[in-house]
Amino acid sequence: MLEPGQSWKTAALKATKCVYLLLCVGDTVDKYIEECLKEAKKSLKTDDVPIGAVIVQNGKIIGRGHNTREKEKLVTRHAEINALEQACKKKKDWYLNDCEIYVTLEPCPMCLNALAQARISKIYYLTARDKIEHVKEPIKEQCAGTKEAQQLLSNFFKAKRIKSRK
């Protein structure tokens, strides 16, 4: 955590699990890190875990987010998800393959998967996750109706491929 008046560079040098790549990138990254930290501080107002994220495309911030899980009482309201939603709305597309995300904490598995689905090209994080979350994984069981579900998906993507060739 930054102390009053302390730069993120000083704090990062003191941290043992920081992404040192950020220190090498230069002043351009400074503004994205500062914006991440501003977003994280917004979470404190609603007693949410202070995590912030910004999504950048061609040097411009197109999505911002901070944790709102407690405020909204929704498990998916992580900073990265909120930033993804804003970026997708701004781009009017869910493909964010030409974008990068800067986030104050290494993304959890849910967020990491969402970022991969959005095709985010690079993730920069300030703090590594020190502990593995001990979340009990639900029991998964494949049900009857598998063929119908497979056929539905297969037909959908087949039609998409045909449509894209025209």
mmCIF file of C-alpha atoms in Angstrom:
data_model
loop_
_atom_site.group_PDB
_atom_site.id
_atom_site.type_symbol
_atom_site.label_atom_id
_atom_site.label_comp_id
_atom_site.label_asym_id
_atom_site.label_seq_id
_atom_site.Cartn_x
_atom_site.Cartn_y
_atom_site.Cartn_z
ATOM 1 C CA MET A 1 0.000 0.000 0.000
ATOM 2 C CA LEU A 2 1.284 3.488 -0.799
ATOM 3 C CA GLU A 3 2.115 5.768 2.065
ATOM 4 C CA PRO A 4 1.031 9.439 1.802
ATOM 5 C CA GLY A 5 3.385 11.245 -0.553
ATOM 6 C CA GLN A 6 5.130 8.036 -1.632
ATOM 7 C CA SER A 7 5.440 7.333 -5.365
ATOM 8 C CA TRP A 8 4.394 3.961 -6.720
ATOM 9 C CA LYS A 9 7.988 3.405 -7.872
ATOM 10 C CA THR A 10 9.293 3.662 -4.318
ATOM 11 C CA ALA A 11 6.562 1.341 -3.051
ATOM 12 C CA ALA A 12 7.256 -1.129 -5.866
ATOM 13 C CA LEU A 13 10.950 -1.223 -5.029
ATOM 14 C CA LYS A 14 10.074 -2.107 -1.433
ATOM 15 C CA ALA A 15 7.603 -4.811 -2.455
ATOM 16 C CA THR A 16 8.957 -8.307 -2.926
ATOM 17 C CA LYS A 17 6.291 -9.598 -5.292
ATOM 18 C CA CYS A 18 5.890 -6.715 -7.719
ATOM 19 C CA VAL A 19 5.974 -6.943 -11.482
ATOM 20 C CA TYR A 20 9.292 -5.304 -12.191
ATOM 21 C CA LEU A 21 8.420 -5.039 -15.869
ATOM 22 C CA LEU A 22 6.386 -1.985 -14.918
ATOM 23 C CA LEU A 23 9.497 -0.256 -13.610
ATOM 24 C CA CYS A 24 11.215 -0.678 -16.945
ATOM 25 C CA VAL A 25 8.438 0.593 -19.188
ATOM 26 C CA GLY A 26 8.737 4.253 -18.214
ATOM 27 C CA ASP A 27 6.617 7.326 -17.637
ATOM 28 C CA THR A 28 3.829 6.305 -20.009
ATOM 29 C CA VAL A 29 2.923 3.535 -17.604
ATOM 30 C CA ASP A 30 2.995 5.964 -14.660
ATOM 31 C CA LYS A 31 -0.285 7.557 -15.651
ATOM 32 C CA TYR A 32 -2.019 4.181 -16.061
ATOM 33 C CA ILE A 33 -0.762 3.052 -12.666
ATOM 34 C CA GLU A 34 -1.957 6.270 -11.075
ATOM 35 C CA GLU A 35 -5.378 5.786 -12.678
ATOM 36 C CA CYS A 36 -5.489 2.179 -11.388
ATOM 37 C CA LEU A 37 -4.756 3.384 -7.890
ATOM 38 C CA LYS A 38 -7.432 6.096 -8.148
ATOM 39 C CA GLU A 39 -9.949 3.436 -9.146
ATOM 40 C CA ALA A 40 -8.858 1.184 -6.265
ATOM 41 C CA LYS A 41 -9.414 3.990 -3.758
ATOM 42 C CA LYS A 42 -13.030 4.350 -4.952
ATOM 43 C CA SER A 43 -13.700 0.829 -3.632
ATOM 44 C CA LEU A 44 -12.903 1.933 -0.101
ATOM 45 C CA LYS A 45 -15.977 4.188 -0.038
ATOM 46 C CA THR A 46 -18.238 1.125 -0.176
ATOM 47 C CA ASP A 47 -16.081 -1.171 1.990
ATOM 48 C CA ASP A 48 -15.009 -3.184 -1.051
ATOM 49 C CA VAL A 49 -11.515 -4.629 -1.434
ATOM 50 C CA PRO A 50 -9.452 -1.781 -2.965
ATOM 51 C CA ILE A 51 -8.650 -3.081 -6.426
ATOM 52 C CA GLY A 52 -8.625 -0.891 -9.525
ATOM 53 C CA ALA A 53 -8.173 -1.527 -13.226
ATOM 54 C CA VAL A 54 -7.858 0.429 -16.460
ATOM 55 C CA ILE A 55 -7.962 -0.864 -20.024
ATOM 56 C CA VAL A 56 -5.798 0.939 -22.569
ATOM 57 C CA GLN A 57 -6.057 0.983 -26.357
ATOM 58 C CA ASN A 58 -3.479 2.883 -28.408
ATOM 59 C CA GLY A 59 -2.387 4.942 -25.420
ATOM 60 C CA LYS A 60 -5.922 5.930 -24.392
ATOM 61 C CA ILE A 61 -7.903 4.621 -21.423
ATOM 62 C CA ILE A 62 -11.156 3.126 -22.738
ATOM 63 C CA GLY A 63 -12.309 1.276 -19.622
ATOM 64 C CA ARG A 64 -12.073 1.819 -15.881
ATOM 65 C CA GLY A 65 -13.226 -0.292 -12.995
ATOM 66 C CA HIS A 66 -12.979 -0.890 -9.293
ATOM 67 C CA ASN A 67 -14.431 -3.543 -7.015
ATOM 68 C CA THR A 68 -18.149 -3.073 -6.356
ATOM 69 C CA ARG A 69 -18.944 -6.581 -5.115
ATOM 70 C CA GLU A 70 -20.085 -5.492 -1.647
ATOM 71 C CA LYS A 71 -21.876 -2.416 -2.939
ATOM 72 C CA GLU A 72 -23.838 -4.295 -5.612
ATOM 73 C CA LYS A 73 -24.012 -7.637 -3.778
ATOM 74 C CA LEU A 74 -22.853 -9.435 -6.924
ATOM 75 C CA VAL A 75 -19.971 -11.902 -6.918
ATOM 76 C CA THR A 76 -18.825 -10.884 -10.433
ATOM 77 C CA ARG A 77 -18.335 -7.178 -9.734
ATOM 78 C CA HIS A 78 -14.541 -7.304 -9.754
ATOM 79 C CA ALA A 79 -12.515 -4.335 -11.000
ATOM 80 C CA GLU A 80 -11.401 -6.159 -14.153
ATOM 81 C CA ILE A 81 -14.957 -7.181 -15.090
ATOM 82 C CA ASN A 82 -16.241 -3.637 -14.554
ATOM 83 C CA ALA A 83 -13.395 -2.248 -16.697
ATOM 84 C CA LEU A 84 -14.052 -4.886 -19.392
ATOM 85 C CA GLU A 85 -17.724 -3.963 -19.576
ATOM 86 C CA GLN A 86 -16.927 -0.269 -19.966
ATOM 87 C CA ALA A 87 -14.288 -0.942 -22.644
ATOM 88 C CA CYS A 88 -16.619 -3.235 -24.602
ATOM 89 C CA LYS A 89 -19.369 -0.600 -24.530
ATOM 90 C CA LYS A 90 -16.935 2.075 -25.698
ATOM 91 C CA LYS A 91 -15.612 -0.106 -28.547
ATOM 92 C CA LYS A 92 -19.075 -1.519 -29.290
ATOM 93 C CA ASP A 93 -17.389 -4.904 -29.487
ATOM 94 C CA TRP A 94 -16.245 -7.640 -27.109
ATOM 95 C CA TYR A 95 -12.969 -8.223 -28.984
ATOM 96 C CA LEU A 96 -10.332 -6.239 -27.119
ATOM 97 C CA ASN A 97 -7.317 -7.867 -28.784
ATOM 98 C CA ASP A 98 -5.595 -4.524 -29.298
ATOM 99 C CA CYS A 99 -5.907 -3.567 -25.623
ATOM 100 C CA GLU A 100 -3.908 -3.968 -22.428
ATOM 101 C CA ILE A 101 -5.106 -3.942 -18.828
ATOM 102 C CA TYR A 102 -3.388 -2.452 -15.804
ATOM 103 C CA VAL A 103 -4.682 -3.751 -12.470
ATOM 104 C CA THR A 104 -3.592 -3.302 -8.866
ATOM 105 C CA LEU A 105 -3.829 -7.019 -8.012
ATOM 106 C CA GLU A 106 -3.032 -10.075 -10.101
ATOM 107 C CA PRO A 107 -6.373 -11.201 -11.614
ATOM 108 C CA CYS A 108 -8.272 -14.083 -10.029
ATOM 109 C CA PRO A 109 -9.141 -17.114 -12.197
ATOM 110 C CA MET A 110 -12.597 -15.709 -13.073
ATOM 111 C CA CYS A 111 -11.172 -12.390 -14.237
ATOM 112 C CA LEU A 112 -8.231 -14.016 -15.996
ATOM 113 C CA ASN A 113 -10.642 -16.157 -17.978
ATOM 114 C CA ALA A 114 -12.807 -13.134 -18.867
ATOM 115 C CA LEU A 115 -9.709 -11.217 -19.993
ATOM 116 C CA ALA A 116 -8.655 -14.161 -22.157
ATOM 117 C CA GLN A 117 -12.157 -14.389 -23.664
ATOM 118 C CA ALA A 118 -11.987 -10.659 -24.488
ATOM 119 C CA ARG A 119 -8.613 -11.302 -26.177
ATOM 120 C CA ILE A 120 -6.759 -8.739 -24.018
ATOM 121 C CA SER A 121 -3.196 -8.734 -25.354
ATOM 122 C CA LYS A 122 -1.294 -7.997 -22.138
ATOM 123 C CA ILE A 123 -1.968 -7.837 -18.394
ATOM 124 C CA TYR A 124 0.126 -5.638 -16.101
ATOM 125 C CA TYR A 125 -0.450 -6.037 -12.378
ATOM 126 C CA LEU A 126 1.096 -4.273 -9.397
ATOM 127 C CA THR A 127 0.690 -6.872 -6.663
ATOM 128 C CA ALA A 128 0.871 -10.655 -6.939
ATOM 129 C CA ARG A 129 -1.694 -12.877 -5.274
ATOM 130 C CA ASP A 130 0.150 -14.222 -2.252
ATOM 131 C CA LYS A 131 -2.367 -16.841 -1.321
ATOM 132 C CA ILE A 132 -4.486 -19.264 -3.242
ATOM 133 C CA GLU A 133 -8.132 -18.626 -2.576
ATOM 134 C CA HIS A 134 -9.662 -21.595 -0.846
ATOM 135 C CA VAL A 135 -12.932 -21.643 -2.701
ATOM 136 C CA LYS A 136 -14.614 -25.011 -2.827
ATOM 137 C CA GLU A 137 -15.164 -25.945 -6.451
ATOM 138 C CA PRO A 138 -18.713 -27.049 -7.290
ATOM 139 C CA ILE A 139 -19.354 -30.630 -8.359
ATOM 140 C CA LYS A 140 -19.648 -30.911 -12.133
ATOM 141 C CA GLU A 141 -21.701 -33.628 -13.755
ATOM 142 C CA GLN A 142 -22.536 -34.089 -17.416
ATOM 143 C CA CYS A 143 -26.267 -34.540 -17.969
ATOM 144 C CA ALA A 144 -28.387 -36.289 -20.567
ATOM 145 C CA GLY A 145 -29.081 -34.266 -23.714
ATOM 146 C CA THR A 146 -25.412 -33.988 -24.622
ATOM 147 C CA LYS A 147 -25.972 -34.706 -28.324
ATOM 148 C CA GLU A 148 -28.657 -32.043 -28.631
ATOM 149 C CA ALA A 149 -26.468 -29.430 -26.951
ATOM 150 C CA GLN A 150 -23.484 -30.398 -29.131
ATOM 151 C CA GLN A 151 -25.620 -30.203 -32.272
ATOM 152 C CA LEU A 152 -26.983 -26.795 -31.286
ATOM 153 C CA LEU A 153 -23.466 -25.409 -30.822
ATOM 154 C CA SER A 154 -22.128 -27.110 -33.931
ATOM 155 C CA ASN A 155 -24.930 -25.709 -36.106
ATOM 156 C CA PHE A 156 -24.450 -22.222 -34.673
ATOM 157 C CA PHE A 157 -20.723 -22.067 -35.488
ATOM 158 C CA LYS A 158 -21.213 -23.748 -38.877
ATOM 159 C CA ALA A 159 -23.720 -21.023 -39.830
ATOM 160 C CA LYS A 160 -21.284 -18.352 -38.611
ATOM 161 C CA ARG A 161 -18.489 -19.749 -40.791
ATOM 162 C CA ILE A 162 -20.746 -19.884 -43.851
ATOM 163 C CA LYS A 163 -21.992 -16.342 -43.212
ATOM 164 C CA SER A 164 -18.422 -14.996 -42.831
ATOM 165 C CA ARG A 165 -17.362 -16.495 -46.200
ATOM 166 C CA LYS A 166 -20.018 -14.521 -48.083
#
